[in-house]
Short mmCIF file of N, CA and C in Angstrom, two decimals:
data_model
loop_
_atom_site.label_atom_id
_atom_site.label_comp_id
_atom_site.label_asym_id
_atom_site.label_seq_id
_atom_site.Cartn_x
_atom_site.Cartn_y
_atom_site.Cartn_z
N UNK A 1376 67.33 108.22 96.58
CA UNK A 1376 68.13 108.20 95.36
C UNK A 1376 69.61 108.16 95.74
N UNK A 1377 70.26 107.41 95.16
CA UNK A 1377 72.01 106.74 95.46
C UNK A 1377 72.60 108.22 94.77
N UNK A 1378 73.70 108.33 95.32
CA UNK A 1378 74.18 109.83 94.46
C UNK A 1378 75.89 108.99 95.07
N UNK A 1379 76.25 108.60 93.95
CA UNK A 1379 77.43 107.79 93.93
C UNK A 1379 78.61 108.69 94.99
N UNK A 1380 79.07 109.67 93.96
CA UNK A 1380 79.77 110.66 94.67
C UNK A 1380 80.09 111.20 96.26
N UNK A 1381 78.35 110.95 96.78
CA UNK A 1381 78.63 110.73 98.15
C UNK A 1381 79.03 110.09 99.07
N UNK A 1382 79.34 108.49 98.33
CA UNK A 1382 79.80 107.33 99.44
C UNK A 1382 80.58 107.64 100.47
N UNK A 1383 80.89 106.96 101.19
CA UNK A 1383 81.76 106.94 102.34
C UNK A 1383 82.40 105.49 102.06
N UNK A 1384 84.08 105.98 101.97
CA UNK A 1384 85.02 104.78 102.75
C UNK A 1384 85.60 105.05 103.30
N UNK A 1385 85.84 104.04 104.63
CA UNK A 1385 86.97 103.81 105.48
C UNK A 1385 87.71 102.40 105.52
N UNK A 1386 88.97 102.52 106.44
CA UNK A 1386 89.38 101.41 106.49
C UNK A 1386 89.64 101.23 108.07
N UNK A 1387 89.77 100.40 108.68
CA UNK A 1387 90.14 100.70 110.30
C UNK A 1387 90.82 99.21 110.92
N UNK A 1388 91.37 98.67 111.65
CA UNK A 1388 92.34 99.95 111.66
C UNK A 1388 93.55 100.64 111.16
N UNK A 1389 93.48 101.89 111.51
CA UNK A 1389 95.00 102.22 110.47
C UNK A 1389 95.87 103.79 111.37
N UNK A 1390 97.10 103.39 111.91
CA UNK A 1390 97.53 102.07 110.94
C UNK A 1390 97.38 100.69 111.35
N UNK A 1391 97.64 99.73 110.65
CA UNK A 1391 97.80 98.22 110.71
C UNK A 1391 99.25 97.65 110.48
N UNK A 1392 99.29 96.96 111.05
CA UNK A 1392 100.50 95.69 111.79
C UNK A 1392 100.60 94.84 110.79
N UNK A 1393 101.44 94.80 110.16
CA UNK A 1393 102.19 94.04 109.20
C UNK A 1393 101.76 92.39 109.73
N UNK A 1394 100.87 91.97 109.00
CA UNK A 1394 100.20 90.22 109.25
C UNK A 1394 99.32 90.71 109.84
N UNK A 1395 98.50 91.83 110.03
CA UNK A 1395 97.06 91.80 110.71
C UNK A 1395 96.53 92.05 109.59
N UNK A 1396 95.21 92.22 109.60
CA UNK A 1396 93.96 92.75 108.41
C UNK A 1396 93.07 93.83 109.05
N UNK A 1397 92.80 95.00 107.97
CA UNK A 1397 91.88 96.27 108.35
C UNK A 1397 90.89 96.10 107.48
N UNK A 1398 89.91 96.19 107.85
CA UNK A 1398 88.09 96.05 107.55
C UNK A 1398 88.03 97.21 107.00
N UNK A 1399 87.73 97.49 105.69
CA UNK A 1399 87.23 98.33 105.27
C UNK A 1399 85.65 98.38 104.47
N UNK A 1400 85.37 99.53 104.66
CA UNK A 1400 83.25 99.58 104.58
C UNK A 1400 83.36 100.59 104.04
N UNK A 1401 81.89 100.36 103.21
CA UNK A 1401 81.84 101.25 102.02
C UNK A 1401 80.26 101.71 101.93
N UNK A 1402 80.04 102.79 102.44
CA UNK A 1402 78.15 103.44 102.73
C UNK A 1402 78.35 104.22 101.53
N UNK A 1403 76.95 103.59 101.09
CA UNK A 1403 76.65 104.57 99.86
C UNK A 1403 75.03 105.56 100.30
N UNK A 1404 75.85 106.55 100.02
CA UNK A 1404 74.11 107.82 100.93
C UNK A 1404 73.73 108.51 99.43
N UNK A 1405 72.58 109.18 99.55
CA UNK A 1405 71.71 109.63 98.97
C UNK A 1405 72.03 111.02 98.96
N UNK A 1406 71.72 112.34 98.23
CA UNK A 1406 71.74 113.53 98.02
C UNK A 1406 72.11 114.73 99.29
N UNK A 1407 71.40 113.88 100.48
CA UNK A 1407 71.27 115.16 101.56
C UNK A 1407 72.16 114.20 102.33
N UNK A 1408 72.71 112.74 101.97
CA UNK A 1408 74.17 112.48 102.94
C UNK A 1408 73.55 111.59 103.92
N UNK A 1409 71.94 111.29 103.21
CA UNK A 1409 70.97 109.60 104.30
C UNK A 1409 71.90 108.48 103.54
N UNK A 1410 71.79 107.62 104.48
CA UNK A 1410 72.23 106.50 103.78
C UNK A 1410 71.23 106.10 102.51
N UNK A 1411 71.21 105.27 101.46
CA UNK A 1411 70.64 105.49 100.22
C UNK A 1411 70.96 103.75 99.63
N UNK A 1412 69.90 103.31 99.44
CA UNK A 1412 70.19 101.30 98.71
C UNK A 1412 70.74 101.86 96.88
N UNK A 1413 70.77 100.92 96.21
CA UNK A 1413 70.47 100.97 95.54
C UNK A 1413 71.97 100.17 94.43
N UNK A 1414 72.84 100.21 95.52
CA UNK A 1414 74.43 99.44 94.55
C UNK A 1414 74.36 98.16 94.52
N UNK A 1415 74.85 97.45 94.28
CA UNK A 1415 75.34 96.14 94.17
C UNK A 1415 76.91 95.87 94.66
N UNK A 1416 77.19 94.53 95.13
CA UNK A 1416 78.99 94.38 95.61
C UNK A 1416 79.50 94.36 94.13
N UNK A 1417 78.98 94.28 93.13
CA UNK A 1417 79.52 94.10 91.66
C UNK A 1417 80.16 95.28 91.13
N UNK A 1418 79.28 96.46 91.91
CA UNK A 1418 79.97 98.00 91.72
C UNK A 1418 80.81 98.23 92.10
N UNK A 1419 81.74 97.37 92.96
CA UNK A 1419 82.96 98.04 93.46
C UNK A 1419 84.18 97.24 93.24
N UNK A 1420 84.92 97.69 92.89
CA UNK A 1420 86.43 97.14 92.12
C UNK A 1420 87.50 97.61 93.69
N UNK A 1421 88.16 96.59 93.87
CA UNK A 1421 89.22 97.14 94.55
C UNK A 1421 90.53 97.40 94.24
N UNK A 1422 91.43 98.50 94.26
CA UNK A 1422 92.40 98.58 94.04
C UNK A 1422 93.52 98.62 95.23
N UNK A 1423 94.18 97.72 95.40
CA UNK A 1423 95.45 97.64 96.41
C UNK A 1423 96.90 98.30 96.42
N UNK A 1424 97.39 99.15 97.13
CA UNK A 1424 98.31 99.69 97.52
C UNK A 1424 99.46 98.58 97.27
N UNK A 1425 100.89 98.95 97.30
CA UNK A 1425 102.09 97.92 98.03
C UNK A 1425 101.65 97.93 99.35
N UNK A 1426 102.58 96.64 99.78
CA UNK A 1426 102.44 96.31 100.78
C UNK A 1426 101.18 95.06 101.30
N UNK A 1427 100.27 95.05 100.61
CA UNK A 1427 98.75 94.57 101.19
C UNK A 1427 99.47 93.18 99.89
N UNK A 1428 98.84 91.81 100.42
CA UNK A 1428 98.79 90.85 99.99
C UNK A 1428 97.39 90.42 99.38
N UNK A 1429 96.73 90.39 99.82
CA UNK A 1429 95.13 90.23 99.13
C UNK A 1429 94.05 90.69 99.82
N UNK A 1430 93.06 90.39 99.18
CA UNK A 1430 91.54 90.70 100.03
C UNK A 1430 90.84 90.12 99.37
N UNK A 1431 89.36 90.01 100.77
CA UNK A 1431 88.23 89.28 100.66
C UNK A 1431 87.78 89.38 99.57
N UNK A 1432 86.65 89.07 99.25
CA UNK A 1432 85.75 89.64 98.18
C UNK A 1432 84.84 90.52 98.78
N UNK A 1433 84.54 92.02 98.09
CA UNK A 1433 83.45 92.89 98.75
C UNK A 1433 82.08 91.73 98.68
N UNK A 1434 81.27 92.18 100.26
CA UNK A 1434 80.39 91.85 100.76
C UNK A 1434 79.44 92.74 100.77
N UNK A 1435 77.98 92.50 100.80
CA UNK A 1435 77.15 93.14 101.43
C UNK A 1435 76.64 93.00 102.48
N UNK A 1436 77.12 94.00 103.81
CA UNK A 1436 76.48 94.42 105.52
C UNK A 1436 74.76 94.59 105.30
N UNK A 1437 74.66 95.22 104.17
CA UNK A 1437 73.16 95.40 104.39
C UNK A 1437 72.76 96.23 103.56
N UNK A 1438 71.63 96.93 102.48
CA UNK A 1438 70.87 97.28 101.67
C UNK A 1438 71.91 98.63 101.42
N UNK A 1439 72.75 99.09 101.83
CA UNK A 1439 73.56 100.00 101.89
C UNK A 1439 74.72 100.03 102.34
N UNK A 1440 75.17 99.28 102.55
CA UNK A 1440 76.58 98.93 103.39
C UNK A 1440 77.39 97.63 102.80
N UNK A 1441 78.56 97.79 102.48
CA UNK A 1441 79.29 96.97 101.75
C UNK A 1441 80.69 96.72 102.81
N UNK A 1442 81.52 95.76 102.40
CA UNK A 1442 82.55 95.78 103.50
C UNK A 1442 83.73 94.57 102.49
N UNK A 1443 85.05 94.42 103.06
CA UNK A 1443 85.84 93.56 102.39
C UNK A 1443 87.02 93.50 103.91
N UNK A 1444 88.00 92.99 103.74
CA UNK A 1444 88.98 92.44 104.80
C UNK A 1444 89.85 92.78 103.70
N UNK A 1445 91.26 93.29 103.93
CA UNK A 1445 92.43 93.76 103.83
C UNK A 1445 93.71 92.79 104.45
N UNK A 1446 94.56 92.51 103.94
CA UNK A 1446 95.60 91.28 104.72
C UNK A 1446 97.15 92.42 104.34
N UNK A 1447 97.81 93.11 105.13
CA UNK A 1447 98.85 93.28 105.03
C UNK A 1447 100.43 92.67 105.52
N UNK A 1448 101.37 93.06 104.83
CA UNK A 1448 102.34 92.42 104.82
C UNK A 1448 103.69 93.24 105.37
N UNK A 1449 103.65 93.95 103.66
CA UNK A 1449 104.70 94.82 104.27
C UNK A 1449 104.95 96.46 104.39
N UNK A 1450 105.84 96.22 105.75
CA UNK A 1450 105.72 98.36 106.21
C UNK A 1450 106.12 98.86 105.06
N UNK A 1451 104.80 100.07 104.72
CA UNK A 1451 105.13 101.30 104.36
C UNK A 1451 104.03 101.99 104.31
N UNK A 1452 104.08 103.22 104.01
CA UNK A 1452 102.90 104.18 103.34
C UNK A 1452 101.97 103.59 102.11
N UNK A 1453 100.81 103.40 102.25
CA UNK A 1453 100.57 102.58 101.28
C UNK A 1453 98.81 103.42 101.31
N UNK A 1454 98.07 102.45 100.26
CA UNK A 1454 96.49 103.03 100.37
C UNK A 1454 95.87 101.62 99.88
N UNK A 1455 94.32 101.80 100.04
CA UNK A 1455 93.14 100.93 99.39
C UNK A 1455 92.68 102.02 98.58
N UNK A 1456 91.87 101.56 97.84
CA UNK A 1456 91.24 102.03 97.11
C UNK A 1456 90.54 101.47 95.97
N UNK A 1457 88.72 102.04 96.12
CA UNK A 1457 87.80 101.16 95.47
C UNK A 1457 87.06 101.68 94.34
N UNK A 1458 86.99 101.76 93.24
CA UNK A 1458 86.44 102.14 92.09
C UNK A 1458 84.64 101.74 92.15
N UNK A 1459 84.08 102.64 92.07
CA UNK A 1459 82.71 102.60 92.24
C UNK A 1459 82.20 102.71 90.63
N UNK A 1460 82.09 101.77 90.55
CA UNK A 1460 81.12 101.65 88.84
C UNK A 1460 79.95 102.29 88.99
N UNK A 1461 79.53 103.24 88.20
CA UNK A 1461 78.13 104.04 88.36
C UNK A 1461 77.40 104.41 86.79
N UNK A 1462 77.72 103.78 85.79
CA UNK A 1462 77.41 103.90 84.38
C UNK A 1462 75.93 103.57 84.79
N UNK A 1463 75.17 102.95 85.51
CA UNK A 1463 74.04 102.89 85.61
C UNK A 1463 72.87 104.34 86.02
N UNK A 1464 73.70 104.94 86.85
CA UNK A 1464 72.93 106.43 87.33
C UNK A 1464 73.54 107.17 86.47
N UNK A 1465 74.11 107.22 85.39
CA UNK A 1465 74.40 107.78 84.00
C UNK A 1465 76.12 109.01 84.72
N UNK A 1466 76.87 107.99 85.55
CA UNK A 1466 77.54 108.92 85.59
C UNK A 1466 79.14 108.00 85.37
N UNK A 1467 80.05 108.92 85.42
CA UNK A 1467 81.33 107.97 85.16
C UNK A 1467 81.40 107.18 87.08
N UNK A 1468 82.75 106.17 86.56
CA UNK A 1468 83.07 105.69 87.54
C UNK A 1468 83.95 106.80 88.83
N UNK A 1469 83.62 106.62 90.06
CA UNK A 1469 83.92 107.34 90.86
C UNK A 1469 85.34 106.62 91.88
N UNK A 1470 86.21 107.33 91.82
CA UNK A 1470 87.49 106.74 92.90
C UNK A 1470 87.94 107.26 94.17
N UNK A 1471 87.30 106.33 95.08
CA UNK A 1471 87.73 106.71 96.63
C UNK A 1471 89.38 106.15 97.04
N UNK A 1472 89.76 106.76 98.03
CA UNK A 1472 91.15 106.57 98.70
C UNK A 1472 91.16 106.52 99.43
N UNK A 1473 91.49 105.65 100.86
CA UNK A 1473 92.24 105.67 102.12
C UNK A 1473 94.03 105.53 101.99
N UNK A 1474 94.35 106.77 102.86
CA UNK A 1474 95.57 106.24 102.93
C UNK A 1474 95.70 105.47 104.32
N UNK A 1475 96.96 104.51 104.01
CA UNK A 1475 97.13 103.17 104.84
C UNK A 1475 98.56 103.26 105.59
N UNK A 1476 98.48 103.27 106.60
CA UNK A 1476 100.09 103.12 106.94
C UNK A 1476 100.59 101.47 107.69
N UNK A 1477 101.05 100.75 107.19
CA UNK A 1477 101.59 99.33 107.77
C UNK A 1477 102.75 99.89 108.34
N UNK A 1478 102.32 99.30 109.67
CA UNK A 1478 104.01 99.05 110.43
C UNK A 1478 104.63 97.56 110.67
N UNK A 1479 105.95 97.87 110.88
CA UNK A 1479 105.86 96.54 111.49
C UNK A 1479 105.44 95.59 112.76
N UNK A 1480 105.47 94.39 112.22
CA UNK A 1480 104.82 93.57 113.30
C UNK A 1480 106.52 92.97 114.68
N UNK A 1481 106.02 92.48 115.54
CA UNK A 1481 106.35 91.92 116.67
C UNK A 1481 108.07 91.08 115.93
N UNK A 1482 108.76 91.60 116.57
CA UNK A 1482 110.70 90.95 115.58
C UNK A 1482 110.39 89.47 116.12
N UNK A 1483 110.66 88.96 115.37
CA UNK A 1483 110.94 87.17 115.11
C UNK A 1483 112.32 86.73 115.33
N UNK A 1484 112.46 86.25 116.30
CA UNK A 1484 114.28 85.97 117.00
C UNK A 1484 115.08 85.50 115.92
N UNK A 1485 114.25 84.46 115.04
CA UNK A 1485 114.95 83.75 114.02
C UNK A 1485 115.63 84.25 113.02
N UNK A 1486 114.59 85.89 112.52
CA UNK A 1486 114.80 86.57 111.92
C UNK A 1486 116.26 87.73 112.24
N UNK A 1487 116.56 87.71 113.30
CA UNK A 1487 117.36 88.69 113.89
C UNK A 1487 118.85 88.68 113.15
N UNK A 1488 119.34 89.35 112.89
CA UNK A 1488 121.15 89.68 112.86
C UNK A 1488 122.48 90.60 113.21
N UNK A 1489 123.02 90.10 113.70
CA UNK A 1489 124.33 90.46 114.20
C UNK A 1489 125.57 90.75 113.05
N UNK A 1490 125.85 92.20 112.70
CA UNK A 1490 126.93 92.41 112.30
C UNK A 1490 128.27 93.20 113.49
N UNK A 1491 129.24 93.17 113.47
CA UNK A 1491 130.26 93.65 114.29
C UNK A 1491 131.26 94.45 113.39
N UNK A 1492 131.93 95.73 114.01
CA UNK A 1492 133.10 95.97 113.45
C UNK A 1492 134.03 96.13 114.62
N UNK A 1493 135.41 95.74 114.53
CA UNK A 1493 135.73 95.19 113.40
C UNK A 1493 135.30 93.30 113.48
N UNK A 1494 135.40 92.76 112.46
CA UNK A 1494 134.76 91.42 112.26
C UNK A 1494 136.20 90.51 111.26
N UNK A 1495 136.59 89.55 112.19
CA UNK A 1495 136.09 89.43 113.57
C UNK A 1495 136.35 90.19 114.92
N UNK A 1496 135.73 90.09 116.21
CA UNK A 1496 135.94 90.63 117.05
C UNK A 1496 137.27 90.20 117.40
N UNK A 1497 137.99 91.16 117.95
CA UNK A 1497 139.41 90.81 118.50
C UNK A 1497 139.19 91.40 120.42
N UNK A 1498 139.66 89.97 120.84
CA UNK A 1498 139.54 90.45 122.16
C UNK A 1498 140.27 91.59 122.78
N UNK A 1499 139.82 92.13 123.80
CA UNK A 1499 140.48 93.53 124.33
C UNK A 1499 140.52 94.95 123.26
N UNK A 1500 139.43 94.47 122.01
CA UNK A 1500 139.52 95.60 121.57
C UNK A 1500 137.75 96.38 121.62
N UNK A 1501 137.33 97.35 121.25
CA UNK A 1501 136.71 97.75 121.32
C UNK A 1501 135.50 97.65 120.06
N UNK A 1502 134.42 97.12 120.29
CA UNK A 1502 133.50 96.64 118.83
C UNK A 1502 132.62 97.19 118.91
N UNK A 1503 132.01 97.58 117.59
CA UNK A 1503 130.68 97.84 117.75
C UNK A 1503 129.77 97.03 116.78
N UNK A 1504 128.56 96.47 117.47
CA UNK A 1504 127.68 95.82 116.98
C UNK A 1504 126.40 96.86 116.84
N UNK A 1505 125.86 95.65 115.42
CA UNK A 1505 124.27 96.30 114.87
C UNK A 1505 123.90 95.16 115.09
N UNK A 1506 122.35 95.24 115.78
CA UNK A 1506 121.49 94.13 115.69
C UNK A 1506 120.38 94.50 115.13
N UNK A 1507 119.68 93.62 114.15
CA UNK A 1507 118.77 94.56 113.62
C UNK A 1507 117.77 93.11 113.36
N UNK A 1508 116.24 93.25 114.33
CA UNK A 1508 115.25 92.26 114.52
C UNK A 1508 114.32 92.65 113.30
N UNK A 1509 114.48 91.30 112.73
CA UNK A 1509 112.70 92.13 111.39
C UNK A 1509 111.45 90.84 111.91
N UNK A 1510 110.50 91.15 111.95
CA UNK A 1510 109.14 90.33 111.83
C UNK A 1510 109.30 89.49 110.70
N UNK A 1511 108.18 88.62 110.75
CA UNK A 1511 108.35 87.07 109.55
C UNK A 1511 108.14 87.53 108.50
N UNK A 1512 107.76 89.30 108.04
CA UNK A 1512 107.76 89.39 106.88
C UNK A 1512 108.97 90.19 105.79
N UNK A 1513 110.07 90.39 106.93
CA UNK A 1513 111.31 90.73 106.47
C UNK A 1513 111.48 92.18 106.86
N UNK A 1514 110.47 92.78 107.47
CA UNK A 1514 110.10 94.38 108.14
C UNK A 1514 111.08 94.44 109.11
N UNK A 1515 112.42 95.50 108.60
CA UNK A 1515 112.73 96.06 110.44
C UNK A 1515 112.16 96.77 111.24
N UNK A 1516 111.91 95.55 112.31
CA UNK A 1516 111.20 95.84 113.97
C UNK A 1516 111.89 96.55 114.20
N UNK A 1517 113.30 96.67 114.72
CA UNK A 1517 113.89 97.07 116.04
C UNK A 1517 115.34 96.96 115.31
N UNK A 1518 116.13 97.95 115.58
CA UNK A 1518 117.14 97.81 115.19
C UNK A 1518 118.40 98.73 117.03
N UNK A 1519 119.46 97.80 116.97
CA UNK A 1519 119.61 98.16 118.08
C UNK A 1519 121.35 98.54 117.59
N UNK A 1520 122.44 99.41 118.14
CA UNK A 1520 123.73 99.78 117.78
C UNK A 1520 124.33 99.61 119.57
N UNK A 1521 125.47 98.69 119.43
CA UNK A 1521 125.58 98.30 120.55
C UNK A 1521 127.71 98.31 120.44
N UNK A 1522 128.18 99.27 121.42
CA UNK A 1522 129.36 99.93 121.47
C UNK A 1522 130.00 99.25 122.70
N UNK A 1523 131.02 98.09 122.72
CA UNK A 1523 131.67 97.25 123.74
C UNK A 1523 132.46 98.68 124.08
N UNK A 1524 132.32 98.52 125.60
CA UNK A 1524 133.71 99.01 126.30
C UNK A 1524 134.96 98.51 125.70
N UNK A 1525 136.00 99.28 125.99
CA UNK A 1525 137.33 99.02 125.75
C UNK A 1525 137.95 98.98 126.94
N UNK A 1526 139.11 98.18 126.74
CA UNK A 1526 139.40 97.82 128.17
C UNK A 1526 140.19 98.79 129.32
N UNK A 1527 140.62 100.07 128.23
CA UNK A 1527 140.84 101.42 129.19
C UNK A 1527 139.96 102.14 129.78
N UNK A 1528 138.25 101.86 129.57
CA UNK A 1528 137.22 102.48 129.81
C UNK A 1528 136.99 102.19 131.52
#
């Protein structure tokens, strides 16, 4: 017997890299916490966090096991989360949560920028630069603060 309440979700991995995707699976167990048949992929609604761009359509792994693909984008604290329809075993709908953390992905050179003060640079004086690299999805990678000698140094 399916006892909604007990499912299990995860998502993995997490965190996840801004342009990668985390697999998340969804076991639905029985009373004493066996795995348990008895859902359909129709029972489960997904709800997406910021950050995440889309997902698969839930699948069925097998008589008990459900699964979907996750596509994220952009860094932050974020979650999935899947609404389990259960009006059939006479109970309300049930809401699971993973929380999700996206980081960013790998800085994109193209993406990179250079501010200076003072601007413009004046030779023999002393500047300081920000460089600050974001990935293709506008995420700051790497941000770097970079202090020229002066020429009394």
């Amino acid at each position: 017997m399916l006892v909604p309440s007990m499912t299990d979700f995860t998502c993995a991995p997490n965190p996840i890299v801004a342009g990668e995707v985390t697999q998340c699976t969804i076991i639905t167990r029985g009373p004493f916490g066996n795995r348990a048949a008895g859902a359909q992929k129709s029972d489960f609604e997904v709800l997406l966090g910021p950050g995440f761009s889309y997902n698969s359509a839930v699948h069925a792994s097998g008589i008990d096991e459900f699964g979907f693909v996750v596509y994220a984008e952009h860094a932050q604290e974020s979650s999935i989360s899947i609404r389990f329809r259960c009006e059939r075993w006479g109970q309300k709908s049930v809401l699971f949560q993973e929380a999700i953390t996206i980081i960013p992905g790998a800085p994109a050179m193209d993406l990179s920028t250079m501010t200076c003060a003072p601007n413009p640079v004046i030779q023999g004086q002393r500047a300081i630069c920000r460089v600050t690299a974001q990935d293709h999805f506008g995420n700051v990678a790497a941000c770097l603060l970079y202090t020229s000698p002066s020429p009394r140094d």
